[in-house]
Structure formats: structure tokens, C-alpha cells
GROMACS .gro file of N, CA, C and O in nm:
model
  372
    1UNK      N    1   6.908  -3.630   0.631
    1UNK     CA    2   6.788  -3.700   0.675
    1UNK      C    3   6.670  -3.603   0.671
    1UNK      O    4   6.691  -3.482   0.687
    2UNK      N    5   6.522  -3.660   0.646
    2UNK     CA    6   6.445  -3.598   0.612
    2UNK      C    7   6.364  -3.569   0.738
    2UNK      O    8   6.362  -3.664   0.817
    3UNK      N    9   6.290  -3.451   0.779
    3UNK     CA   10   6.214  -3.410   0.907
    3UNK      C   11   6.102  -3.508   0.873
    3UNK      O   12   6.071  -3.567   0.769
    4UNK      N   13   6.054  -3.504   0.992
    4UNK     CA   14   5.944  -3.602   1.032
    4UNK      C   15   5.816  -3.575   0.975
    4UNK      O   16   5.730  -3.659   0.950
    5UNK      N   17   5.806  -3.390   0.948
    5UNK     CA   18   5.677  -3.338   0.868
    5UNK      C   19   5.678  -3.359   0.757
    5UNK      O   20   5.581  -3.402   0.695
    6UNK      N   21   5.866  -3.316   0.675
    6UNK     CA   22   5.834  -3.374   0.534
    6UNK      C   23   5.779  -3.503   0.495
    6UNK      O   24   5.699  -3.529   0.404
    7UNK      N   25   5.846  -3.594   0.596
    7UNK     CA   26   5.733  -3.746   0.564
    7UNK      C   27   5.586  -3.698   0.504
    7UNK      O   28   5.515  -3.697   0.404
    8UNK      N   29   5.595  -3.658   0.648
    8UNK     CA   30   5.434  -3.678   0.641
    8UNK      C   31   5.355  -3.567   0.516
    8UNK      O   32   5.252  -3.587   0.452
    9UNK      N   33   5.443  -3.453   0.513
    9UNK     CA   34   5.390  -3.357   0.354
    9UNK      C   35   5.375  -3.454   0.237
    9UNK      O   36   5.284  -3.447   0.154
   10UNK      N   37   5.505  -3.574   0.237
   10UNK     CA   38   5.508  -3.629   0.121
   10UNK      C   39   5.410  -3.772   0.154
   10UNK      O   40   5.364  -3.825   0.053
   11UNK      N   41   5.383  -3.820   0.253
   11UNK     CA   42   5.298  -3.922   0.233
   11UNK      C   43   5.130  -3.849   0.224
   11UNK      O   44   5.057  -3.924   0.159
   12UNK      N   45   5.084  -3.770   0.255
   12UNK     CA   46   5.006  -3.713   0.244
   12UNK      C   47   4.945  -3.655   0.105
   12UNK      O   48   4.833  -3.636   0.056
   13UNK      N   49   5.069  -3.640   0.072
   13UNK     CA   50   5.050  -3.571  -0.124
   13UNK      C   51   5.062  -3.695  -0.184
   13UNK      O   52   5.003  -3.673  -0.290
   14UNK      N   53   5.108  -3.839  -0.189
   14UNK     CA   54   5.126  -3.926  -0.246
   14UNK      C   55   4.940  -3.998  -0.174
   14UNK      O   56   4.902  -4.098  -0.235
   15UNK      N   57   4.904  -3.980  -0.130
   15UNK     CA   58   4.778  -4.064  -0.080
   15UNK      C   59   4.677  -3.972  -0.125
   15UNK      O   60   4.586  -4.038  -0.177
   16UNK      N   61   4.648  -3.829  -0.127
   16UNK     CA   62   4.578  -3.746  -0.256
   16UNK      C   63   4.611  -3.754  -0.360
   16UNK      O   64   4.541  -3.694  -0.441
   17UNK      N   65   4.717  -3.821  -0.408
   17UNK     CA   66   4.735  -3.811  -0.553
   17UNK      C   67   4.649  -3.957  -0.611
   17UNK      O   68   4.594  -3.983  -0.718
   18UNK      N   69   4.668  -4.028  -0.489
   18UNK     CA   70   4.614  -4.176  -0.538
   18UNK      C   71   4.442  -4.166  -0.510
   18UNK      O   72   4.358  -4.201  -0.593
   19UNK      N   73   4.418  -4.120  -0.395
   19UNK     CA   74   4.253  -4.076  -0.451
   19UNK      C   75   4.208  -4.015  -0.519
   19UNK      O   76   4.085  -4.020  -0.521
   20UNK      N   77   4.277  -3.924  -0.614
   20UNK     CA   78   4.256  -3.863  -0.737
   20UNK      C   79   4.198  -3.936  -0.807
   20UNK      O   80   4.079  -3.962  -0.824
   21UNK      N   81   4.348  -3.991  -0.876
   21UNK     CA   82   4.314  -4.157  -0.987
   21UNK      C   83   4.207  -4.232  -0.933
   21UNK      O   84   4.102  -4.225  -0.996
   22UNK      N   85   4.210  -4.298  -0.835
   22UNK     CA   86   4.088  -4.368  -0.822
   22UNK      C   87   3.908  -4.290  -0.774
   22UNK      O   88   3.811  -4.341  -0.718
   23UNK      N   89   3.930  -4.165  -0.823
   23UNK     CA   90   3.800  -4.092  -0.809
   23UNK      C   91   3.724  -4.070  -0.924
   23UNK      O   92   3.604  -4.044  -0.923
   24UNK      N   93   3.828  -4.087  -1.071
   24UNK     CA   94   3.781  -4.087  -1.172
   24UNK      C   95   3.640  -4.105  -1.232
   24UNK      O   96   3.566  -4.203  -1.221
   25UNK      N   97   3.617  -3.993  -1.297
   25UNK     CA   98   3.456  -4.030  -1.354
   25UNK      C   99   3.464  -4.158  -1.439
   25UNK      O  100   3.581  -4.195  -1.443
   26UNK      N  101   3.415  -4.206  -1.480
   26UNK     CA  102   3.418  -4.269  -1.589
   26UNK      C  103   3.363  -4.231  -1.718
   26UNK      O  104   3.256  -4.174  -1.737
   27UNK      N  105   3.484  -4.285  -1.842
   27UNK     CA  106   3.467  -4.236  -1.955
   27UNK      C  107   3.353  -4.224  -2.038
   27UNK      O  108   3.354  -4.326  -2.107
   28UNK      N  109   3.233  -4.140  -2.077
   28UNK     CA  110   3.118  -4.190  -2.164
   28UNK      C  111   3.144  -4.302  -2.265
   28UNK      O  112   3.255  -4.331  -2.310
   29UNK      N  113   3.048  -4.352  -2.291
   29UNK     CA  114   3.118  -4.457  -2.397
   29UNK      C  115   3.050  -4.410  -2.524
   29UNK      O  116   2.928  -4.424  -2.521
   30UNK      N  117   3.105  -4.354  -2.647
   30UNK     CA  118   3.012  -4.227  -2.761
   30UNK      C  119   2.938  -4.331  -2.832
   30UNK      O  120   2.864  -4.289  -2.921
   31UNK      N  121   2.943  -4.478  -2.810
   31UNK     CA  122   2.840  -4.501  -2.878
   31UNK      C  123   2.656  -4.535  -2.821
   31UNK      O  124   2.559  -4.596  -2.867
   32UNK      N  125   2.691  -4.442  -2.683
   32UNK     CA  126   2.593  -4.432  -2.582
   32UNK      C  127   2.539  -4.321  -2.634
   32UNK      O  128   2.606  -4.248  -2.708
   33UNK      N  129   2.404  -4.291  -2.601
   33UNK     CA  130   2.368  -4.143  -2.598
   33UNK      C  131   2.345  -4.122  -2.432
   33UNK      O  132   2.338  -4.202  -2.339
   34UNK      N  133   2.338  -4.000  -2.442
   34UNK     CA  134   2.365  -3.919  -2.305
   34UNK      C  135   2.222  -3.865  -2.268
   34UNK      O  136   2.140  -3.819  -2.348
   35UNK      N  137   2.212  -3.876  -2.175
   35UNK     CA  138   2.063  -3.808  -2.111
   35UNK      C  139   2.050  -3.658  -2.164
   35UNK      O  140   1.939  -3.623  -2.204
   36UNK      N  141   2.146  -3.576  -2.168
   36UNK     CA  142   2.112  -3.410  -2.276
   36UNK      C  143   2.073  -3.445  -2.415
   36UNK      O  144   1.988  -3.372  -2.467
   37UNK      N  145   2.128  -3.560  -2.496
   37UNK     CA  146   2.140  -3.584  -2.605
   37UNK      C  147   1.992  -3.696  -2.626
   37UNK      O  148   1.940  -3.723  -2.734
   38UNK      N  149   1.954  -3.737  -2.512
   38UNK     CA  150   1.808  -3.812  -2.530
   38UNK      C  151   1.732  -3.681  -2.520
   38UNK      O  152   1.667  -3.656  -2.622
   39UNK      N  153   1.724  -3.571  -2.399
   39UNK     CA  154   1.641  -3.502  -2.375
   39UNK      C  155   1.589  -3.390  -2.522
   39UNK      O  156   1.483  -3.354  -2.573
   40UNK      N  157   1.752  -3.366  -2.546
   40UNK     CA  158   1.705  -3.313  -2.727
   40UNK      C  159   1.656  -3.350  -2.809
   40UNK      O  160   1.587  -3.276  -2.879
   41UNK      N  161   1.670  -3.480  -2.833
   41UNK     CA  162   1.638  -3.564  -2.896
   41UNK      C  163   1.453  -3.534  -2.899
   41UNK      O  164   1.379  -3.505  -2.993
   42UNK      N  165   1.431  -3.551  -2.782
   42UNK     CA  166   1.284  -3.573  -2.730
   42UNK      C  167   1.252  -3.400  -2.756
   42UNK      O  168   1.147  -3.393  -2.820
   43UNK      N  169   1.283  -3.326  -2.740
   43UNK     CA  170   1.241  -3.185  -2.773
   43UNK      C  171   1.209  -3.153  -2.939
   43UNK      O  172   1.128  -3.075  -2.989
   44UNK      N  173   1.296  -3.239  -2.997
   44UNK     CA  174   1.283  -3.216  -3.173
   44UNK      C  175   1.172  -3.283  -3.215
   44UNK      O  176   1.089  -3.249  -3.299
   45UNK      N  177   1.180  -3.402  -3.133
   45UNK     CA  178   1.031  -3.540  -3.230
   45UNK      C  179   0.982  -3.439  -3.180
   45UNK      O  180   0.971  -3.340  -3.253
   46UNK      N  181   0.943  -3.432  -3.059
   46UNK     CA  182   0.762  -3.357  -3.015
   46UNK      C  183   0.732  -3.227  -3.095
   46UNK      O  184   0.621  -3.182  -3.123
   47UNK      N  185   0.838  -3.183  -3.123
   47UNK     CA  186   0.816  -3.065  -3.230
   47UNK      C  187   0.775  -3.063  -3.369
   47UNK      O  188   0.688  -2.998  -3.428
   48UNK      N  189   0.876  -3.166  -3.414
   48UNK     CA  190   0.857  -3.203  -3.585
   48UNK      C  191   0.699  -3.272  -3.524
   48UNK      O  192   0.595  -3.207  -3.521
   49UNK      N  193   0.707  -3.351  -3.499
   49UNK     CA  194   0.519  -3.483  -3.486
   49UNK      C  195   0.470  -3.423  -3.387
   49UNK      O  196   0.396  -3.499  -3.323
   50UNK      N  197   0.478  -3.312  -3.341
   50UNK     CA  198   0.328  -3.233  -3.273
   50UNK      C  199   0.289  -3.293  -3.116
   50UNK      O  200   0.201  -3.245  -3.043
   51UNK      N  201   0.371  -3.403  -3.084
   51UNK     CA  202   0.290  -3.520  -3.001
   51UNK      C  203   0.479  -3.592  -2.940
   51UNK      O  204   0.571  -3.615  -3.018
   52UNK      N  205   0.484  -3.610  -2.794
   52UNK     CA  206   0.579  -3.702  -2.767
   52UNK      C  207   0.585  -3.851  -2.802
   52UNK      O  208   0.478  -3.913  -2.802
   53UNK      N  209   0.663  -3.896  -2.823
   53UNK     CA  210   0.701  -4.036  -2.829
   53UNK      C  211   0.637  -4.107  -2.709
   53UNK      O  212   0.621  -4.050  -2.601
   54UNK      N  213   0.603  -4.223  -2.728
   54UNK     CA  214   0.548  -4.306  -2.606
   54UNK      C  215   0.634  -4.364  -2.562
   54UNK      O  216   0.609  -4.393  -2.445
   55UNK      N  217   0.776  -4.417  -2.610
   55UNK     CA  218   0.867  -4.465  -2.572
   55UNK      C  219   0.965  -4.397  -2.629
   55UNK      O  220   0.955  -4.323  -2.726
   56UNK      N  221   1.111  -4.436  -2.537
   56UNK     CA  222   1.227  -4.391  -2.512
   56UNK      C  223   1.337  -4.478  -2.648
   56UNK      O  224   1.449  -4.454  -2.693
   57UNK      N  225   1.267  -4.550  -2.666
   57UNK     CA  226   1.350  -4.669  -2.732
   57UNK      C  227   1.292  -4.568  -2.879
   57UNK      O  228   1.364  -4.567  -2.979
   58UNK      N  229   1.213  -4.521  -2.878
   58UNK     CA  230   1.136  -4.437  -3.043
   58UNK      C  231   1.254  -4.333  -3.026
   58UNK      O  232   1.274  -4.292  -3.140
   59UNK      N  233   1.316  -4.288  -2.965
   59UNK     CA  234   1.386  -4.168  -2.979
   59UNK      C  235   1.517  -4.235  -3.052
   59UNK      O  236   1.590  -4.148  -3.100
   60UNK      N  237   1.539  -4.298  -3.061
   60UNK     CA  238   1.688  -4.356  -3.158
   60UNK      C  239   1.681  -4.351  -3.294
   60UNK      O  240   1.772  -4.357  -3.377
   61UNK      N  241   1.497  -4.332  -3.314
   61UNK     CA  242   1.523  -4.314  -3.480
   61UNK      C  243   1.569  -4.154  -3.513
   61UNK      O  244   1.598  -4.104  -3.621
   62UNK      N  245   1.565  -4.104  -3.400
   62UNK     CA  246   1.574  -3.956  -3.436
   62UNK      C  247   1.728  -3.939  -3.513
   62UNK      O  248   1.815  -4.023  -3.488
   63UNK      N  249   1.760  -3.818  -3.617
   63UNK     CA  250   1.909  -3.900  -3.725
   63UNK      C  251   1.992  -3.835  -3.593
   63UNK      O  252   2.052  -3.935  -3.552
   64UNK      N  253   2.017  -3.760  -3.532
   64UNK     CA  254   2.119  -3.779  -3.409
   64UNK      C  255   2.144  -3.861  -3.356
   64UNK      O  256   2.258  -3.869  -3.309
   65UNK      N  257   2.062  -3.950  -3.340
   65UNK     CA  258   2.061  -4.127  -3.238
   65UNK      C  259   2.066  -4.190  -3.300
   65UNK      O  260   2.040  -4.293  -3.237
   66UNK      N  261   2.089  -4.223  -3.429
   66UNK     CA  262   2.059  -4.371  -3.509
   66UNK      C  263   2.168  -4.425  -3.527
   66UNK      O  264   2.167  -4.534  -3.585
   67UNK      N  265   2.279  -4.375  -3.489
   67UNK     CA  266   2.432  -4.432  -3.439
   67UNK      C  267   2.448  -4.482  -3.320
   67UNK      O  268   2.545  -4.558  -3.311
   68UNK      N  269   2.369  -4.462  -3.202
   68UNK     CA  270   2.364  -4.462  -3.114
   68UNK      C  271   2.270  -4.563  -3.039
   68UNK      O  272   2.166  -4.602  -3.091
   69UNK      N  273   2.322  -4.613  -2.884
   69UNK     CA  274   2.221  -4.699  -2.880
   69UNK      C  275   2.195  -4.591  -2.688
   69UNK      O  276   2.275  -4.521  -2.625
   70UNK      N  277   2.066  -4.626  -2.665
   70UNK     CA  278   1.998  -4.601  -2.521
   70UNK      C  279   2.100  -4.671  -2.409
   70UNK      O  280   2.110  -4.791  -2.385
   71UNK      N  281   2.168  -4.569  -2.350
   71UNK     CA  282   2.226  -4.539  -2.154
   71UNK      C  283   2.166  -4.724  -2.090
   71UNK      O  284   2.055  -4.777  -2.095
   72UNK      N  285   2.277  -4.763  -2.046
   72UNK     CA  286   2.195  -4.865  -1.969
   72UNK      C  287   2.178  -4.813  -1.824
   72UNK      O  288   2.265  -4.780  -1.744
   73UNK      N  289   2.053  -4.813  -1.812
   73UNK     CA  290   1.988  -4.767  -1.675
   73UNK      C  291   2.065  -4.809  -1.538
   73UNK      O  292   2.117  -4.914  -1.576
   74UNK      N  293   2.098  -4.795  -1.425
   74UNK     CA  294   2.125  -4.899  -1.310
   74UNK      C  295   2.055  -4.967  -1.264
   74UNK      O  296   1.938  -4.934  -1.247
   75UNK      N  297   2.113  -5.109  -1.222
   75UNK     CA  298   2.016  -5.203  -1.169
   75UNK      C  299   1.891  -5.151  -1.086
   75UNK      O  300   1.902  -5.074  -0.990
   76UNK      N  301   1.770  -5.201  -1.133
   76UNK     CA  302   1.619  -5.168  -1.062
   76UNK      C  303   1.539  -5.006  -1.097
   76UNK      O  304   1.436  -4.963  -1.044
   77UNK      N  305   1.643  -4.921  -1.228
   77UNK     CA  306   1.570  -4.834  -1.275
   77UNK      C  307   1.564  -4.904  -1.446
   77UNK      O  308   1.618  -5.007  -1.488
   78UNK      N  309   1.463  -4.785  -1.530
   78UNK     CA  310   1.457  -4.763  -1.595
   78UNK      C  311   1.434  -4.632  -1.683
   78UNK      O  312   1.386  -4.536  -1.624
   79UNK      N  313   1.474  -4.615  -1.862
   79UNK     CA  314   1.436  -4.491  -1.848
   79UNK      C  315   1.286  -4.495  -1.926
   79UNK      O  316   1.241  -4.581  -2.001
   80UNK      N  317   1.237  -4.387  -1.887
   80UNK     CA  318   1.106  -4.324  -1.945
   80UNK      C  319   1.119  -4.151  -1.992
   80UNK      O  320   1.202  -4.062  -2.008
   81UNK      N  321   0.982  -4.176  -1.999
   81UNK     CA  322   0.945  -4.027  -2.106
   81UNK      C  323   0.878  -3.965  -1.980
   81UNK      O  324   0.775  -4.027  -1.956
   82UNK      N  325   0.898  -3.872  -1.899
   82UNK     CA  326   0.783  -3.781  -1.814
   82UNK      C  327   0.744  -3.694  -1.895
   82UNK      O  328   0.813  -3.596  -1.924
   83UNK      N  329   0.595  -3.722  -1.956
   83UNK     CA  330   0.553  -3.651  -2.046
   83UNK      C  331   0.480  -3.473  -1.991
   83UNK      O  332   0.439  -3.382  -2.062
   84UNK      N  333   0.490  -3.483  -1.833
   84UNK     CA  334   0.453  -3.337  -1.746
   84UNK      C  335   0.593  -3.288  -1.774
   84UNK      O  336   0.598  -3.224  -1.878
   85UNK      N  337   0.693  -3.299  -1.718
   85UNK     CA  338   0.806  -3.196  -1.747
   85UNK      C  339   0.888  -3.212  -1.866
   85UNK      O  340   0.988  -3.141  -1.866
   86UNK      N  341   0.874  -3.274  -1.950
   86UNK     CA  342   0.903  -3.319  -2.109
   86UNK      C  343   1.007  -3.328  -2.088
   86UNK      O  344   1.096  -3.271  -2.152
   87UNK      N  345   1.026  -3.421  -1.967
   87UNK     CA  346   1.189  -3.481  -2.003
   87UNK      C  347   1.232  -3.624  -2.008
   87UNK      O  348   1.141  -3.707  -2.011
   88UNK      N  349   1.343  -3.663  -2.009
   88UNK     CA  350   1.383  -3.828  -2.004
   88UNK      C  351   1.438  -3.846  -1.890
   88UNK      O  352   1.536  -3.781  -1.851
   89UNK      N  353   1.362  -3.964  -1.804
   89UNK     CA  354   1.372  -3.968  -1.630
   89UNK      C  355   1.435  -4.091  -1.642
   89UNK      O  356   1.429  -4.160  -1.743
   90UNK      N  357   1.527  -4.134  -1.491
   90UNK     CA  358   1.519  -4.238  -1.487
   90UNK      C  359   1.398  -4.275  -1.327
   90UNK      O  360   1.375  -4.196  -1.236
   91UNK      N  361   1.355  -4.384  -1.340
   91UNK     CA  362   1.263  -4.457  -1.219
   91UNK      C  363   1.246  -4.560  -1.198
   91UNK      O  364   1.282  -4.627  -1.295
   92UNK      N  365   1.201  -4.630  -1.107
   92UNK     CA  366   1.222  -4.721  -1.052
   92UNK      C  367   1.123  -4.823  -1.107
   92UNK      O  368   1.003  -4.799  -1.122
   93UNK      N  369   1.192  -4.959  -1.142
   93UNK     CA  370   1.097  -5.083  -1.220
   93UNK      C  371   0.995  -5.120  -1.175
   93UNK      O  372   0.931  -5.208  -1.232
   0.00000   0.00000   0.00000
């Protein structure tokens, strides 16, 4: 018969093992682009054309993105261009 602590060692390791699994990131999906992969994106146009993009949706022609489609934002953001810290934000609609 098993001690009363091993229970509890083994229910304890069986209930971290299961919040593990269910802590999971979730998988990127590659035919997403990724906020590093927009932000580069946005570092090359402004370089090659002298000038940022006015929109976020212009960065897909870049040939890294043209496989690719734009991150869906979470409900009540969107993304933009913060053209002061030259990066790709998300904010609020």
C-alpha cells in the first residue's frame, strides 16, 4: 500500500503535468506574418522608398510578405504604423 504523501507526490505531478498541456502557447500559423517580420518588413520599405508606408496592409507587398497575409489583431485593436518609434503597434479602434 502506498503512503499517503506518495498520493499526494503523485497527484500533484499528474495536475502540473496537466497545466502544462493546457498552458500551451499557441502554434503561429506561417501563413501569418509576425509582428518582427512586419517590423522588418517596415525597416526595408522606409529604406529602399526613403519615406514609411502609410499603411500596414502596404507592407505585404514587401517580397518577404507576399506569401503572407497581416496578424489578426484582437477584438477592439488594430494594427498601425507608429511612424515616431518606426514600429508596427497594435491600438485601440
Amino acid at each position: 500500500m502506498q503512503k499517503p504523501t506518495d498520493l499526494k507526490k503523485i497527484f500533484l505531478f499528474l495536475l502540473f503535468g496537466f497545466a502544462l498541456v493546457g498552458c500551451g502557447k499557441k502554434t503561429a500559423d506561417p501563413s501569418e506574418a509576425s509582428l518582427p517580420e512586419l517590423n522588418r518588413a517596415l525597416q526595408t520599405v522606409a529604406m529602399a522608398k526613403g519615406k514609411f508606408p502609410e499603411r500596414v496592409e502596404d507592407l505585404t507587398e514587401f517580397l518577404a510578405l507576399q506569401k503572407k497575409r497581416l496578424p489578426t489583431p484582437p477584438p477592439g485593436k488594430k494594427l498601425v504604423i507608429d511612424s515616431t518609434n518606426r514600429i508596427v503597434v497594435l491600438v485601440d479602434q
